[in-house]
Short mmCIF file of C-alpha atoms in Angstrom, two decimals:
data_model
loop_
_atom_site.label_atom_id
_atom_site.label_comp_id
_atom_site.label_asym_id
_atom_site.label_seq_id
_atom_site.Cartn_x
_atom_site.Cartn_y
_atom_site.Cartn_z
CA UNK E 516 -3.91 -1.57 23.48
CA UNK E 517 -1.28 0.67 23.44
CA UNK E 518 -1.33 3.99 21.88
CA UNK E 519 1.70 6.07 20.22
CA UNK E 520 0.59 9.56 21.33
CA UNK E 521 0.77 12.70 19.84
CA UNK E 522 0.72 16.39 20.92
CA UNK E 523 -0.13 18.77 19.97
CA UNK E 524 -3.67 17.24 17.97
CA UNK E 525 -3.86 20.88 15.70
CA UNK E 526 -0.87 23.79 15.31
CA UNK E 527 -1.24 27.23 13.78
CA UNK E 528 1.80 28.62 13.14
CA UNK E 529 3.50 31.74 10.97
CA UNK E 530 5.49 31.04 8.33
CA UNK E 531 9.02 31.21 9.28
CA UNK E 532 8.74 30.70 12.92
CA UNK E 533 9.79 27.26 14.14
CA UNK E 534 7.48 24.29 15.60
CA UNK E 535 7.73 21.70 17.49
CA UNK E 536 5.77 18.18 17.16
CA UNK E 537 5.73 15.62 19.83
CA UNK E 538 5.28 12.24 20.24
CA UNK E 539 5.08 9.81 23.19
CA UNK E 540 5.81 6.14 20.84
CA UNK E 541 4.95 2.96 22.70
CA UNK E 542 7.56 2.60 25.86
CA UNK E 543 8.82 -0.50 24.37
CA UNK E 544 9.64 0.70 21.05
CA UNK E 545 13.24 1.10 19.80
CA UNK E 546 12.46 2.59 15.93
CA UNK E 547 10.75 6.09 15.44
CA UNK E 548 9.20 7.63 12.50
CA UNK E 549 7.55 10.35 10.91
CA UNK E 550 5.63 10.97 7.88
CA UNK E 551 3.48 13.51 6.64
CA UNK E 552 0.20 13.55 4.54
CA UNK E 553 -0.72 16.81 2.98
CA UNK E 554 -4.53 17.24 3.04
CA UNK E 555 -5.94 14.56 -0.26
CA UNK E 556 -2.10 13.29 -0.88
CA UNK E 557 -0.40 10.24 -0.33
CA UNK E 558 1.01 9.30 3.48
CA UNK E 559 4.82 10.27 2.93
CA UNK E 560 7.50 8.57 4.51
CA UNK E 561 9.85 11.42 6.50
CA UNK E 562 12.81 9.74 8.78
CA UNK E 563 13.66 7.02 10.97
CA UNK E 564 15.33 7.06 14.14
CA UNK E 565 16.92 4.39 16.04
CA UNK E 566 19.49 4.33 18.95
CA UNK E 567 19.55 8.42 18.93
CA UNK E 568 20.05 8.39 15.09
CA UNK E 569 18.76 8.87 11.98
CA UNK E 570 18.66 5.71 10.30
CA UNK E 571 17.03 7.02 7.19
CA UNK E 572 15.35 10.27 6.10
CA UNK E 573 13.85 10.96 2.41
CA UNK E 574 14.53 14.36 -0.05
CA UNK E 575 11.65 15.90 2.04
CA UNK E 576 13.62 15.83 5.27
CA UNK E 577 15.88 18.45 4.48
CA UNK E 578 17.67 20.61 6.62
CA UNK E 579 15.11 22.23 7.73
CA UNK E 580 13.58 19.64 9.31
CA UNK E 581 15.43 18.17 12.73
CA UNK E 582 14.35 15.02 14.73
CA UNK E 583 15.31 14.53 18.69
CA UNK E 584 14.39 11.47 21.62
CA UNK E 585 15.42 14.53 24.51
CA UNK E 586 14.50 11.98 27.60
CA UNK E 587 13.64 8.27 27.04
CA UNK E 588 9.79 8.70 26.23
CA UNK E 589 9.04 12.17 23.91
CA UNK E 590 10.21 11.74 20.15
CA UNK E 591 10.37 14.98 18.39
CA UNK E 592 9.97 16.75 14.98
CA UNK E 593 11.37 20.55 14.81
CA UNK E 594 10.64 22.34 11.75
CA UNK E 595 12.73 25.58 11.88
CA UNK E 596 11.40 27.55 9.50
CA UNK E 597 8.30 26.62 8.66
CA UNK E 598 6.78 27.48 4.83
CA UNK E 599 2.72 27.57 3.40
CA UNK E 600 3.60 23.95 2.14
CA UNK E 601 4.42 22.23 5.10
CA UNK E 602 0.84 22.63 5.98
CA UNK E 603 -0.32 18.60 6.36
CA UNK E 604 -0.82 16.41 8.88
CA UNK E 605 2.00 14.49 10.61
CA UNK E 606 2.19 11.40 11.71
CA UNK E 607 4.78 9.69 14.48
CA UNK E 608 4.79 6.20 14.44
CA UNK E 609 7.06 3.40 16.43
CA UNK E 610 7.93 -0.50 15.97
CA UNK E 611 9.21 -3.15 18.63
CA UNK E 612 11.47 -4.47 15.21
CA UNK E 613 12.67 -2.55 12.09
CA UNK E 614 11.20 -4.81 9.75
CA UNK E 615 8.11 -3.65 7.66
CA UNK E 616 6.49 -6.76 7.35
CA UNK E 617 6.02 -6.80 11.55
CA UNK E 618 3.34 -3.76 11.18
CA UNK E 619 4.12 0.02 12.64
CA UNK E 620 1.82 1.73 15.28
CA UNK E 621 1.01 5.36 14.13
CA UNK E 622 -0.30 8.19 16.49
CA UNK E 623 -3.49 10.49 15.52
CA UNK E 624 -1.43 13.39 13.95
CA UNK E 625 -0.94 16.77 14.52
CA UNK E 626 -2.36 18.96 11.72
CA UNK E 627 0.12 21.68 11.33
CA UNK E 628 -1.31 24.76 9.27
CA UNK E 629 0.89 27.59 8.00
CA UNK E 630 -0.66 30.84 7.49
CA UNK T 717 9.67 -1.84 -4.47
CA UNK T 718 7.06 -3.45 -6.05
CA UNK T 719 4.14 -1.13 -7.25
CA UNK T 720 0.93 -2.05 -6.22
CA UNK T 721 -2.29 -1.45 -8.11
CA UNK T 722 -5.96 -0.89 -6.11
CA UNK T 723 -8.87 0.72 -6.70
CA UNK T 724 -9.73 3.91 -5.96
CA UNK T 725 -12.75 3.51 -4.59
CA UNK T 726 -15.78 1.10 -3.61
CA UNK T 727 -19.06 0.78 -2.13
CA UNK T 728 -21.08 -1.22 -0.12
CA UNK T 729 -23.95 -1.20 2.50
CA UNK T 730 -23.64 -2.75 6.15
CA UNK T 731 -23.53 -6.52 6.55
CA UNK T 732 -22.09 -6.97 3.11
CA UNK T 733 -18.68 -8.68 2.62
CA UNK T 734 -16.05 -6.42 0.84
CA UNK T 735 -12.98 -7.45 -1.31
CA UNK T 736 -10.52 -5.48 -2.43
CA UNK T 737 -7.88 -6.44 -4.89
CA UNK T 738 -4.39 -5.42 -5.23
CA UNK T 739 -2.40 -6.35 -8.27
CA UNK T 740 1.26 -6.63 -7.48
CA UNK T 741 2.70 -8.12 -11.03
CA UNK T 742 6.64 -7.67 -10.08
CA UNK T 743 6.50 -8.71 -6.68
CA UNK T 744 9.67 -9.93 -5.10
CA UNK T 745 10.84 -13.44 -3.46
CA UNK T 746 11.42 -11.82 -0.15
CA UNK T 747 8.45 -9.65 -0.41
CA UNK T 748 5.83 -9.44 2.06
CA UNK T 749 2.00 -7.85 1.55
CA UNK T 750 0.84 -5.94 4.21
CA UNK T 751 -2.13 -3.92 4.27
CA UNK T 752 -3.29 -0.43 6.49
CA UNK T 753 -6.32 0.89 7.15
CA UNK T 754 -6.36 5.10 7.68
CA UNK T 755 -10.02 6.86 9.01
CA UNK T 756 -10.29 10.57 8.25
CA UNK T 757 -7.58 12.43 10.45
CA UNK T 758 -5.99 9.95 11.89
CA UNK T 759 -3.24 7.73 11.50
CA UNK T 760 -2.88 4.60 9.13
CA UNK T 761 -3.46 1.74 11.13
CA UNK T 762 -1.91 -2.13 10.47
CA UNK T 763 -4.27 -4.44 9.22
CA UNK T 764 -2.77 -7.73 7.98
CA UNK T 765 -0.10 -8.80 6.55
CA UNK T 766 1.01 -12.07 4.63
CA UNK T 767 3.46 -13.91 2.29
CA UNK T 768 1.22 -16.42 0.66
CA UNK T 769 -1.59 -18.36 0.76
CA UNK T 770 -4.28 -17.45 3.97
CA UNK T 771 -3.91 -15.37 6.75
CA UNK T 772 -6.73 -14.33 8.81
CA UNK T 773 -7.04 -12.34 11.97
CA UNK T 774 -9.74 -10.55 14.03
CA UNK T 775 -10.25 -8.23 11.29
CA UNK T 776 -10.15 -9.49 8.42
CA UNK T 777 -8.57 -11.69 5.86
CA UNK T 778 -6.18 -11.73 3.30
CA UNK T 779 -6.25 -14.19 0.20
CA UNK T 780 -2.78 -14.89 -1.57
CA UNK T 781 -2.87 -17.19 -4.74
CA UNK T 782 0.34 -19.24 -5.45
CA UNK T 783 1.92 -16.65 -8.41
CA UNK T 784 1.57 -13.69 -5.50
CA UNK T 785 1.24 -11.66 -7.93
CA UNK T 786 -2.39 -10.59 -6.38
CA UNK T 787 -3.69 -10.40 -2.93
CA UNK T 788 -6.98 -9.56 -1.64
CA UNK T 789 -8.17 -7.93 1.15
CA UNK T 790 -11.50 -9.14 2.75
CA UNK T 791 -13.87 -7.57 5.49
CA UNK T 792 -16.47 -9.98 6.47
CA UNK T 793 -19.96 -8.27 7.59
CA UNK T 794 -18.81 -4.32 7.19
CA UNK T 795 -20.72 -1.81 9.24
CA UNK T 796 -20.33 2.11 8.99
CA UNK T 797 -17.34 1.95 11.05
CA UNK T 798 -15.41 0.52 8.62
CA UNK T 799 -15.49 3.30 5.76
CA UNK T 800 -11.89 4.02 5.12
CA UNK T 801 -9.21 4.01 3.48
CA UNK T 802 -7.12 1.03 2.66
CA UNK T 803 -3.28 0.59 1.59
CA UNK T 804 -1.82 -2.62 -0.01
CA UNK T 805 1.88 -2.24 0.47
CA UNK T 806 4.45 -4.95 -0.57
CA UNK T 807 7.79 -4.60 0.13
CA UNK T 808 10.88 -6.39 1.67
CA UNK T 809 11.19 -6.07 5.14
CA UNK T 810 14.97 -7.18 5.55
CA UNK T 811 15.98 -4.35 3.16
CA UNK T 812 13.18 -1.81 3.42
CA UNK T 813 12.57 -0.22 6.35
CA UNK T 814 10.09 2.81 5.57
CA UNK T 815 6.77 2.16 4.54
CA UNK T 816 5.54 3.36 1.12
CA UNK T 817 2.06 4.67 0.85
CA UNK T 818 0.03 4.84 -3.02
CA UNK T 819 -3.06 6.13 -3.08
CA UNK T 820 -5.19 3.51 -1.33
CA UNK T 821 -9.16 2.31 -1.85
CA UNK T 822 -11.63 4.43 0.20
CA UNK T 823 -14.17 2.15 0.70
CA UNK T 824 -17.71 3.30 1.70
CA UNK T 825 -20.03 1.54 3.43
CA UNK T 826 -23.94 3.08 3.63
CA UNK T 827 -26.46 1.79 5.73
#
């Protein structure tokens, strides 16, 4: 079955420096997203990306936050600054189709933590 | 979006059949139920999804009565595996294109 694929699985950072999450989505995928669950919380929906855009982000996607497809299989998340509450796990996920209703495919995370 | 009521948690031991119920009073003509399934650290995972009436796949099934304004989850025969968490969403995919998590039902399953 295929797999969306996520690097790094766990990142330590300092606050204020700048990370960078990856994610391999399924090769025949055309709409990205990422969401975030901080640890007990509710799975929070982040942005959407399709054709090298944004198609929609929510208030927690601020500027701050940057998404990129830099070659036609990685899908990233930059946080530039990072703070102690974007500590959470975060998820990529990718669909053939847009629509909700046709199921997403999420990757296994990355737990960022910042100390 | 139509809000979606589950509970928080349940129980039940291996072999046993488990239901879970989500009450979705103001759901929408073009509204579709769809249900995810998330294990500790790891992503949430697509389960089923339906508009009315029966669906049923390798996993499970999903019961829809006429008003919609319910649906309910079932997983035949659980074993340990299958302690989770589980999301009813409802939403309309031809306008809505993010997925909105609540809270979910962790269900347990002892042996």
């Amino acid at each position: 079955e295929p797999e969306v694929t996520q690097t790094p699985s766990h990142q330590v950072t300092q606050m204020g420096q700048e990370v960078i999450l990856r994610c391999v989505p399924i090769s025949n995928h055309l709409y990205f997203y990422w969401y975030r669950q901080i640890l007990g919380q509710k799975v929070e929906f982040l942005v959407s990306f399709y054709n090298n855009e944004i198609s929609e982000k929510s208030e927690i996607f601020d500027d701050q936050f940057s998404v990129e497809r830099p070659d036609g299989s990685n899908f990233t998340l930059k946080i530039r600054s990072t703070k102690l509450e974007d500590s959470a796990m975060y998820f990529c996920a990718s669909s053939e189709v847009q629509q909700t209703n046709y199921g997403y495919t999420f990757g296994s995370g990355t737990r960022l933590t910042v100390v | 979006l139509a809000k979606t009521t589950q509970p928080i948690s349940m129980d039940s031991y291996e072999g046993q059949e488990v239901n879970i119920t989500c009450s979705h009073n103001n759901i929408a003509t073009n509204d579709y139920i769809t249900w995810y399934q998330q294990f500790p650290s790891q992503g949430p995972r697509f389960i089923i999804q339906g508009y009315k009436t029966k669906v049923t796949n390798e996993v499970a099934s999903l019961f829809i009565p006429a008003d919609r304004k319910s649906s309910t989850l079932s997983l035949p025969r659980v074993s340990l595996s299958d302690t989770a968490v589980y999301y009813c969403l409802v939403g309309d995919s031809s306008n809505d294109y993010k997925l909105s998590f609540g809270a979910g039902t962790t269900v347990t399953v002892r042996a």
